[in-house]
Amino acid sequence: MERRRQARGERRMAEILDAAADAFAELGYEKASTNAIAARAGISPGSLYQFFPSKEAVARALADRFVADMTTAHASAFGGADVAEMDLGELLDRVVDPLVAFNLANPGFKALFARPDMPSALAESSQPIQAAMLGQVEAILGARTPGLAPADRARSARVLVRIFQAMTPLVTAAAEEERPAEIAELKRVLGGYLTSLSG
Amino acid sequence: MERRRQARGERRMAEILDAAADAFAELGYEKASTNAIAARAGISPGSLYQFFPSKEAVARALADRFVADMTTAHASAFGGADVAEMDLGELLDRVVDPLVAFNLANPGFKALFARPDMPSALAESSQPIQAAMLGQVEAILGARTPGLAPADRARSARVLVRIFQAMTPLVTAAAEEERPAEIAELKRVLGGYLTSLSG
DNA sequence: TTCAAACGCGAGCGATTGCTCGCAAAAATC
DNA sequence: GATTTTTGCGAGCAATCGCTCGCGTTTGAA
């Protein structure tokens, strides 16, 4: 049931997603009420529901936008590079640095992504993000550790994504002068695990 | 303002904590309403508030009980053993296996512990658990990597605890036949990180 | 046996939630 | 200019939340 949107409406939808990202970042998913999101967007609660049928739909649309932005960032970090032959340190830099930058630039991202215990409604909303991350990591693993059985590769991808999810808050929450050290720790954990997979 | 408790009352308090652990495990902290906890304990909402002044107080008391149980489990796993000279594999077995068993036996534990984005009320409640874990890990790090500066040691302890928090749900959620493989992955991550600290 | 304190109940309060509805203004279509 | 559709509003509904309160029952001490 698509409805015809005016240009004004499309702009409003983007503003609502901006407001939702803000609210999710500051209050968390549950405490960010739809009325609060509408207020931040400068509109009434009723207007929000002209564009999104439910709070979950807002989260899903925001997650889709995150995935799109993240995918282009990931592609630009790997334009034509050979993942299989790359030095481990360089690989980690190319993967981790843009993702950390993305998390710093989009504070609302982690509210939809870095949550081990998602409510079922939110889990469905953030599934595209999870799937996108897992797919990219599995592709890298396939290129670098061809000997790994598919089941093991899938498990290792889940482990790597999980580690990144868990440690990102440590990085973003750290004071700016502590951040490089925390990023180094994150790379050390990921690198140590990857090394133990190959050796 | 302590009030005098009858033996019946003490038993009720333990029952309420059992019910709260159940509810937290099944529904998560926020969705586990005080009325639902009371119902699971077989008492009325009013009776619950005879023993605990607030939902947060219930969580805090439950966290305290978890810390006590965990501390004795940890002590019994290390009775007089020499952490500094121990083989890395044995160290990981001694630390990880009891903790995994504790998590499997106490499903409510992770709702209070394994949450990167705690609401401020819950953060205060689970702080004793965090502090207990950090202290034990820092003690082990101090014995095994004496060259590490205090700030680095504290950071590494935070990293190790965080990794464990993040990967525990992978272990407990896995089907029983997959569990050994997931536990092995957990130890591999922790071991890889510890090795990279010493080397 | 008496009596204050502890235990127990459950309707319901005040606040908040996600969301709806009736209606008006603006824009697109004819 | 007439009509339809989209945009916009904000009071407020039904449900849920943490928690209270009035009142009755049980318990232990004197």
Coordinates of C-alpha atoms (C1' of nucleotides) in Angstrom, one line a residue:
Chain A
M1 CA 0.0 0.0 0.0
E2 CA 2.4 2.7 -1.2
R3 CA 1.1 6.2 -1.0
R4 CA 2.1 9.1 -3.2
R5 CA 4.6 11.4 -1.5
Q6 CA 5.3 15.0 -2.2
A7 CA 8.9 16.3 -2.1
R8 CA 8.0 18.0 1.2
G9 CA 7.0 14.6 2.6
E10 CA 10.2 12.9 1.6
R11 CA 12.1 15.7 3.4
R12 CA 9.9 15.2 6.5
M13 CA 10.7 11.5 6.5
A14 CA 14.4 12.2 6.5
E15 CA 14.0 14.8 9.3
I16 CA 12.1 12.2 11.3
L17 CA 14.8 9.7 10.9
D18 CA 17.4 12.3 11.9
A19 CA 15.3 13.0 15.0
A20 CA 14.9 9.3 15.8
A21 CA 18.7 8.7 15.5
D22 CA 19.2 11.6 17.9
A23 CA 16.6 10.3 20.4
F24 CA 17.8 6.7 20.2
A25 CA 21.4 7.8 20.8
E26 CA 20.5 9.9 23.8
L27 CA 17.7 7.9 25.4
G28 CA 18.1 4.3 24.0
Y29 CA 15.5 2.6 21.9
E30 CA 12.8 1.9 24.6
K31 CA 12.9 5.3 26.4
A32 CA 12.9 7.2 23.1
S33 CA 9.1 7.7 22.9
T34 CA 7.4 8.4 19.5
N35 CA 6.1 11.7 21.0
A36 CA 9.7 12.7 21.9
I37 CA 10.9 11.8 18.4
A38 CA 8.1 13.9 16.9
A39 CA 8.9 16.8 19.2
R40 CA 12.6 16.6 18.1
A41 CA 11.6 16.6 14.5
G42 CA 9.4 19.7 15.2
I43 CA 6.2 18.0 14.3
S44 CA 3.1 16.6 16.1
P45 CA 2.7 12.9 17.0
G46 CA 0.0 12.6 14.5
S47 CA 2.2 13.8 11.7
L48 CA 4.8 11.2 12.4
Y49 CA 2.2 8.5 11.9
Q50 CA 1.4 10.0 8.5
F51 CA 4.8 8.7 7.3
F52 CA 5.5 5.7 9.5
P53 CA 2.9 3.2 10.6
S54 CA 4.7 2.4 13.9
K55 CA 7.7 3.0 16.0
E56 CA 9.3 -0.2 14.8
A57 CA 8.9 1.0 11.2
V58 CA 10.8 4.1 12.1
A59 CA 13.6 2.0 13.5
R60 CA 13.6 -0.3 10.5
A61 CA 13.8 2.7 8.1
L62 CA 16.6 4.1 10.1
A63 CA 18.4 0.8 10.1
D64 CA 18.0 0.6 6.3
R65 CA 19.5 4.1 5.9
F66 CA 22.4 3.1 8.2
V67 CA 23.1 -0.1 6.1
A68 CA 23.1 2.0 2.9
D69 CA 25.6 4.5 4.3
M70 CA 27.7 1.8 5.8
T71 CA 27.9 -0.2 2.6
T72 CA 29.1 2.7 0.5
A73 CA 31.7 3.5 3.2
H74 CA 32.8 -0.1 3.2
A75 CA 33.0 -0.3 -0.6
S76 CA 35.1 2.9 -0.7
A77 CA 37.5 1.5 1.8
F78 CA 38.1 -1.6 -0.3
G79 CA 38.0 -0.3 -3.9
G80 CA 39.7 -3.0 -5.8
A81 CA 42.1 -4.1 -3.0
D82 CA 43.2 -7.7 -2.7
V83 CA 41.8 -8.9 0.6
A84 CA 43.6 -12.3 0.5
E85 CA 47.1 -10.9 0.1
M86 CA 46.8 -7.9 2.3
D87 CA 48.9 -7.5 5.5
L88 CA 46.8 -8.3 8.6
G89 CA 47.5 -4.8 10.1
E90 CA 46.4 -3.1 6.9
L91 CA 43.3 -5.2 6.7
L92 CA 42.3 -4.3 10.2
D93 CA 42.9 -0.6 9.5
R94 CA 40.8 -0.7 6.4
V95 CA 37.9 -2.4 8.1
V96 CA 38.0 -1.0 11.6
D97 CA 38.9 2.6 11.1
P98 CA 35.9 3.5 8.8
L99 CA 33.6 1.5 11.0
V100 CA 34.8 3.4 14.1
A101 CA 34.4 6.6 12.3
F102 CA 30.9 5.7 11.2
N103 CA 30.0 4.9 14.8
L104 CA 31.4 8.3 16.0
A105 CA 29.6 10.2 13.3
N106 CA 26.3 8.3 13.9
P107 CA 25.7 8.1 17.6
G108 CA 22.3 6.5 17.1
F109 CA 23.8 3.6 15.2
K110 CA 24.9 1.6 18.3
A111 CA 21.4 1.8 19.8
L112 CA 20.2 -0.3 16.9
F113 CA 23.3 -2.4 16.5
A114 CA 25.4 -2.8 19.6
R115 CA 22.8 -4.5 21.8
P116 CA 23.3 -8.2 22.6
D117 CA 19.8 -8.4 24.1
M118 CA 17.5 -6.9 21.6
P119 CA 13.7 -6.8 22.2
S120 CA 12.1 -9.0 19.5
A121 CA 10.7 -6.0 17.7
L122 CA 14.1 -4.3 17.6
A123 CA 15.8 -7.5 16.6
E124 CA 13.8 -7.6 13.4
S125 CA 14.6 -4.0 12.7
S126 CA 18.3 -4.3 13.2
Q127 CA 18.5 -7.6 11.3
P128 CA 19.5 -5.9 8.0
I129 CA 22.5 -4.4 9.8
Q130 CA 23.5 -7.6 11.3
A131 CA 23.2 -9.5 8.0
A132 CA 25.2 -6.8 6.1
M133 CA 28.0 -7.0 8.6
L134 CA 28.1 -10.8 8.7
G135 CA 28.1 -11.0 5.0
Q136 CA 31.1 -8.7 4.6
V137 CA 33.0 -10.4 7.3
E138 CA 32.3 -13.8 5.9
A139 CA 33.5 -12.7 2.5
I140 CA 36.8 -11.5 4.0
L141 CA 37.2 -14.8 5.9
G142 CA 36.5 -16.8 2.8
A143 CA 39.3 -15.0 1.0
R144 CA 41.8 -15.2 3.8
T145 CA 41.2 -18.6 5.4
P146 CA 40.0 -20.8 2.5
G147 CA 40.6 -23.9 4.5
L148 CA 37.8 -23.1 7.0
A149 CA 34.6 -25.2 6.7
P150 CA 31.5 -23.1 6.0
A151 CA 30.0 -23.8 9.4
D152 CA 33.2 -22.7 11.1
R153 CA 33.5 -19.7 8.9
A154 CA 30.0 -18.6 9.8
R155 CA 30.7 -19.1 13.5
S156 CA 33.9 -17.1 13.3
A157 CA 32.1 -14.3 11.5
R158 CA 29.6 -14.2 14.3
V159 CA 32.4 -14.0 16.8
L160 CA 34.2 -11.2 15.0
V161 CA 31.0 -9.1 14.6
R162 CA 30.2 -9.7 18.3
I163 CA 33.6 -8.6 19.4
F164 CA 33.3 -5.4 17.4
Q165 CA 29.8 -4.7 18.8
A166 CA 31.0 -5.2 22.3
M167 CA 34.1 -3.1 22.1
T168 CA 32.7 -0.2 20.1
P169 CA 31.1 1.4 23.2
L170 CA 34.4 1.3 24.9
V171 CA 35.9 3.3 22.0
T172 CA 33.1 5.8 21.6
A173 CA 32.7 6.4 25.3
A174 CA 36.4 7.0 25.9
A175 CA 37.8 10.4 26.3
E176 CA 39.3 11.7 23.0
E177 CA 42.9 11.2 24.2
E178 CA 42.2 7.6 25.3
R179 CA 40.5 6.7 22.0
P180 CA 43.6 5.6 20.0
A181 CA 44.6 3.2 22.8
E182 CA 41.1 1.7 22.8
I183 CA 41.1 1.4 19.1
A184 CA 44.4 -0.4 19.3
E185 CA 43.0 -2.8 21.8
L186 CA 40.0 -3.5 19.6
K187 CA 42.4 -4.3 16.7
R188 CA 44.6 -6.4 19.0
V189 CA 41.6 -8.6 19.9
L190 CA 40.4 -9.0 16.4
G191 CA 43.9 -9.6 15.1
G192 CA 44.7 -12.1 17.8
Y193 CA 41.6 -14.1 16.9
L194 CA 42.2 -14.0 13.2
T195 CA 45.8 -15.1 13.7
S196 CA 44.7 -18.1 15.8
L197 CA 42.3 -19.0 13.0
S198 CA 45.0 -19.2 10.4
G199 CA 47.8 -20.7 12.5
Chain B
M1 CA 15.3 2.2 58.8
E2 CA 15.7 -1.6 59.2
R3 CA 12.6 -3.5 60.0
R4 CA 12.3 -6.6 62.0
R5 CA 11.9 -9.7 59.7
Q6 CA 10.2 -13.0 60.6
A7 CA 11.6 -16.2 59.3
R8 CA 8.7 -16.4 56.9
G9 CA 9.6 -12.9 55.6
E10 CA 13.2 -13.9 54.8
R11 CA 11.9 -16.9 52.9
R12 CA 9.6 -14.7 50.9
M13 CA 12.4 -12.4 50.0
A14 CA 14.4 -15.3 48.6
E15 CA 11.3 -16.4 46.7
I16 CA 10.9 -12.9 45.3
L17 CA 14.5 -12.9 44.1
D18 CA 14.0 -16.3 42.5
A19 CA 10.9 -15.0 40.7
A20 CA 12.8 -11.8 39.6
A21 CA 15.7 -13.9 38.2
D22 CA 13.2 -15.9 36.2
A23 CA 11.4 -12.9 34.9
F24 CA 14.5 -11.0 34.0
A25 CA 15.8 -14.0 32.2
E26 CA 12.7 -14.5 30.2
L27 CA 11.5 -10.9 29.6
G28 CA 14.6 -8.7 30.2
Y29 CA 14.9 -6.1 32.9
E30 CA 12.5 -3.5 31.5
K31 CA 9.7 -5.8 30.4
A32 CA 9.8 -7.7 33.6
S33 CA 7.1 -5.7 35.5
T34 CA 6.9 -5.7 39.3
N35 CA 3.4 -7.1 39.0
A36 CA 4.7 -10.0 36.9
I37 CA 7.5 -10.7 39.4
A38 CA 5.0 -10.7 42.2
A39 CA 2.7 -13.1 40.3
R40 CA 5.6 -15.5 39.6
A41 CA 6.4 -15.4 43.3
G42 CA 2.8 -16.2 44.0
I43 CA 2.1 -13.0 46.0
S44 CA 0.4 -9.7 45.4
P45 CA 2.1 -6.6 44.1
G46 CA 1.6 -4.9 47.5
S47 CA 3.3 -7.8 49.3
L48 CA 6.4 -7.4 47.1
Y49 CA 6.7 -3.8 48.3
Q50 CA 6.7 -5.0 51.9
F51 CA 10.1 -6.4 51.3
F52 CA 11.7 -4.2 48.6
P53 CA 11.1 -0.4 48.3
S54 CA 11.4 -0.4 44.5
K55 CA 12.1 -2.5 41.4
E56 CA 15.7 -1.3 41.4
A57 CA 16.1 -2.5 45.0
V58 CA 15.0 -6.0 43.8
A59 CA 17.6 -5.9 41.1
R60 CA 20.3 -4.7 43.5
A61 CA 19.5 -7.5 46.0
L62 CA 19.5 -10.1 43.2
A63 CA 22.9 -8.7 41.9
D64 CA 24.3 -9.0 45.4
R65 CA 23.2 -12.6 45.7
F66 CA 24.8 -13.3 42.3
V67 CA 28.1 -11.7 43.4
A68 CA 28.1 -13.8 46.6
D69 CA 27.5 -17.1 44.7
M70 CA 30.0 -16.2 42.0
T71 CA 32.7 -15.3 44.4
T72 CA 32.5 -18.6 46.2
A73 CA 32.5 -20.4 42.9
H74 CA 35.6 -18.5 41.8
A75 CA 37.4 -19.1 45.1
S76 CA 36.7 -22.9 44.9
A77 CA 38.1 -23.0 41.3
F78 CA 41.4 -21.4 42.4
G79 CA 41.9 -22.8 45.9
G80 CA 45.6 -22.2 46.5
A81 CA 46.6 -22.5 42.8
D82 CA 49.5 -20.5 41.4
V83 CA 48.1 -18.2 38.8
A84 CA 51.4 -16.8 37.7
E85 CA 53.0 -20.2 36.8
M86 CA 49.9 -21.8 35.4
D87 CA 49.6 -22.9 31.8
L88 CA 47.4 -20.6 29.7
G89 CA 45.0 -23.3 28.7
E90 CA 44.6 -24.4 32.2
L91 CA 44.0 -20.8 33.4
L92 CA 41.3 -20.3 30.8
D93 CA 39.6 -23.6 31.8
R94 CA 39.7 -22.7 35.4
V95 CA 38.2 -19.2 34.9
V96 CA 35.9 -19.8 31.9
D97 CA 34.3 -23.1 32.7
P98 CA 32.9 -22.2 36.1
L99 CA 31.6 -18.9 34.8
V100 CA 29.9 -20.5 31.8
A101 CA 28.4 -23.1 34.1
F102 CA 27.2 -20.2 36.4
N103 CA 25.6 -18.5 33.5
L104 CA 23.8 -21.7 32.3
A105 CA 22.6 -22.4 35.9
N106 CA 21.5 -18.8 36.4
P107 CA 19.7 -17.6 33.3
G108 CA 18.7 -14.3 35.0
F109 CA 22.3 -13.4 35.5
K110 CA 23.0 -12.1 32.0
A111 CA 20.1 -9.7 32.1
L112 CA 21.8 -7.9 34.9
F113 CA 25.3 -8.4 33.7
A114 CA 25.7 -8.8 29.9
R115 CA 24.2 -5.5 28.8
P116 CA 26.5 -2.9 27.3
D117 CA 23.8 -0.2 27.4
M118 CA 22.4 -0.3 30.9
P119 CA 19.7 2.1 32.0
S120 CA 21.2 4.3 34.7
A121 CA 19.1 2.6 37.4
L122 CA 20.2 -0.9 36.3
A123 CA 23.8 0.3 35.9
E124 CA 24.0 1.1 39.6
S125 CA 22.4 -2.2 40.5
S126 CA 24.8 -4.3 38.4
Q127 CA 27.9 -2.3 39.4
P128 CA 28.8 -4.7 42.2
I129 CA 28.9 -7.5 39.6
Q130 CA 31.1 -5.5 37.3
A131 CA 33.4 -4.5 40.1
A132 CA 33.8 -8.0 41.3
M133 CA 34.6 -9.4 37.9
L134 CA 37.0 -6.6 37.1
G135 CA 38.8 -7.0 40.4
Q136 CA 39.4 -10.7 39.9
V137 CA 40.6 -10.3 36.3
E138 CA 42.9 -7.5 37.3
A139 CA 44.4 -9.7 40.0
I140 CA 45.1 -12.4 37.5
L141 CA 46.6 -9.9 35.1
G142 CA 48.8 -8.5 37.8
A143 CA 50.2 -12.0 38.5
R144 CA 50.8 -13.0 34.9
T145 CA 51.9 -9.8 33.2
P146 CA 53.8 -7.9 35.9
G147 CA 55.3 -5.5 33.3
L148 CA 52.0 -4.0 32.5
A149 CA 51.4 -0.4 33.7
P150 CA 48.4 0.0 36.0
A151 CA 46.4 2.0 33.5
D152 CA 47.0 -0.6 30.8
R153 CA 46.2 -3.4 33.1
A154 CA 42.9 -1.7 34.0
R155 CA 42.1 -1.3 30.3
S156 CA 43.0 -4.9 29.5
A157 CA 40.8 -6.1 32.3
R158 CA 37.9 -4.1 31.0
V159 CA 38.5 -5.6 27.5
L160 CA 38.6 -9.1 28.8
V161 CA 35.4 -8.7 30.9
R162 CA 33.7 -7.1 27.9
I163 CA 34.7 -10.0 25.6
F164 CA 33.3 -12.4 28.1
Q165 CA 30.1 -10.5 28.4
A166 CA 29.6 -10.3 24.7
M167 CA 30.3 -13.9 23.9
T168 CA 28.4 -15.5 26.8
P169 CA 25.0 -15.1 25.0
L170 CA 26.5 -16.9 22.0
V171 CA 27.4 -19.9 24.3
T172 CA 24.1 -20.0 26.3
A173 CA 21.9 -19.5 23.2
A174 CA 23.6 -22.2 21.2
A175 CA 22.1 -25.7 20.9
E176 CA 23.7 -28.1 23.3
E177 CA 25.8 -29.9 20.7
E178 CA 27.2 -26.6 19.5
R179 CA 28.1 -25.4 22.9
P180 CA 31.6 -26.9 23.2
A181 CA 32.6 -25.3 19.9
E182 CA 31.3 -21.9 21.1
I183 CA 33.1 -22.3 24.4
A184 CA 36.3 -23.1 22.5
E185 CA 35.9 -19.9 20.4
L186 CA 35.4 -17.9 23.6
K187 CA 38.6 -19.3 25.0
R188 CA 40.4 -18.8 21.7
V189 CA 39.5 -15.1 21.8
L190 CA 40.5 -14.6 25.4
G191 CA 43.7 -16.6 24.9
G192 CA 44.7 -14.8 21.8
Y193 CA 44.3 -11.5 23.5
L194 CA 46.3 -12.6 26.6
T195 CA 49.0 -13.9 24.4
S196 CA 49.3 -10.7 22.5
L197 CA 49.6 -8.8 25.8
S198 CA 52.6 -10.9 27.0
G199 CA 54.4 -11.2 23.7
Chain C
dT1 C1' -4.9 -13.6 76.5
dT2 C1' -3.5 -9.3 74.8
dC3 C1' -1.6 -6.4 71.4
dA4 C1' 1.7 -4.3 68.4
dA5 C1' 4.2 -5.5 64.5
dA6 C1' 4.9 -8.1 60.4
dC7 C1' 2.6 -10.2 56.6
dG8 C1' -0.8 -10.2 52.9
dC9 C1' -4.2 -8.6 49.7
dG10 C1' -5.9 -6.3 45.3
dA11 C1' -8.2 -2.3 43.6
dG12 C1' -6.5 1.5 41.7
dC13 C1' -3.7 6.1 41.3
dG14 C1' -0.8 9.0 38.5
dA15 C1' 2.2 8.9 34.9
dT16 C1' 3.7 7.3 30.5
dT17 C1' 3.4 4.6 26.4
dG18 C1' 2.3 3.8 21.3
dC19 C1' -1.0 5.3 18.6
dT20 C1' -5.9 7.3 16.7
dC21 C1' -9.2 10.5 15.1
dG22 C1' -11.6 14.5 13.6
dC23 C1' -10.7 18.3 11.3
dA24 C1' -8.1 22.2 8.9
dA25 C1' -4.6 24.0 5.7
dA26 C1' -1.7 23.3 1.6
dA27 C1' -0.5 21.2 -2.6
dA28 C1' -1.3 18.5 -6.8
dT29 C1' -4.6 17.1 -10.4
dC30 C1' -8.4 18.0 -13.2
Chain D
dG1 C1' -11.9 27.2 -10.0
dA2 C1' -13.2 22.6 -8.3
dT3 C1' -11.8 18.4 -6.3
dT4 C1' -8.9 15.1 -4.4
dT5 C1' -4.9 13.8 -1.9
dT6 C1' -1.2 14.9 1.1
dT7 C1' 0.4 17.2 5.0
dG8 C1' -0.4 18.9 9.6
dC9 C1' -2.3 19.3 14.2
dG10 C1' -3.0 18.0 19.2
dA11 C1' -6.3 16.3 22.4
dG12 C1' -6.9 12.1 24.1
dC13 C1' -7.7 6.7 24.1
dA14 C1' -6.6 2.1 25.8
dA15 C1' -3.0 -0.2 27.8
dT16 C1' 0.8 -0.6 30.8
dC17 C1' 4.0 0.8 34.2
dG18 C1' 5.9 1.3 39.1
dC19 C1' 3.9 1.9 43.2
dT20 C1' 0.3 3.1 47.2
dC21 C1' -3.2 2.5 50.5
dG22 C1' -6.8 0.8 53.4
dC23 C1' -7.9 -3.0 55.6
dG24 C1' -7.8 -7.8 57.1
dT25 C1' -4.9 -12.0 59.0
dT26 C1' -1.0 -14.2 61.2
dT27 C1' 2.8 -14.2 64.3
dG28 C1' 5.7 -13.6 68.3
dA29 C1' 6.6 -11.4 72.5
dA30 C1' 4.8 -10.1 77.1

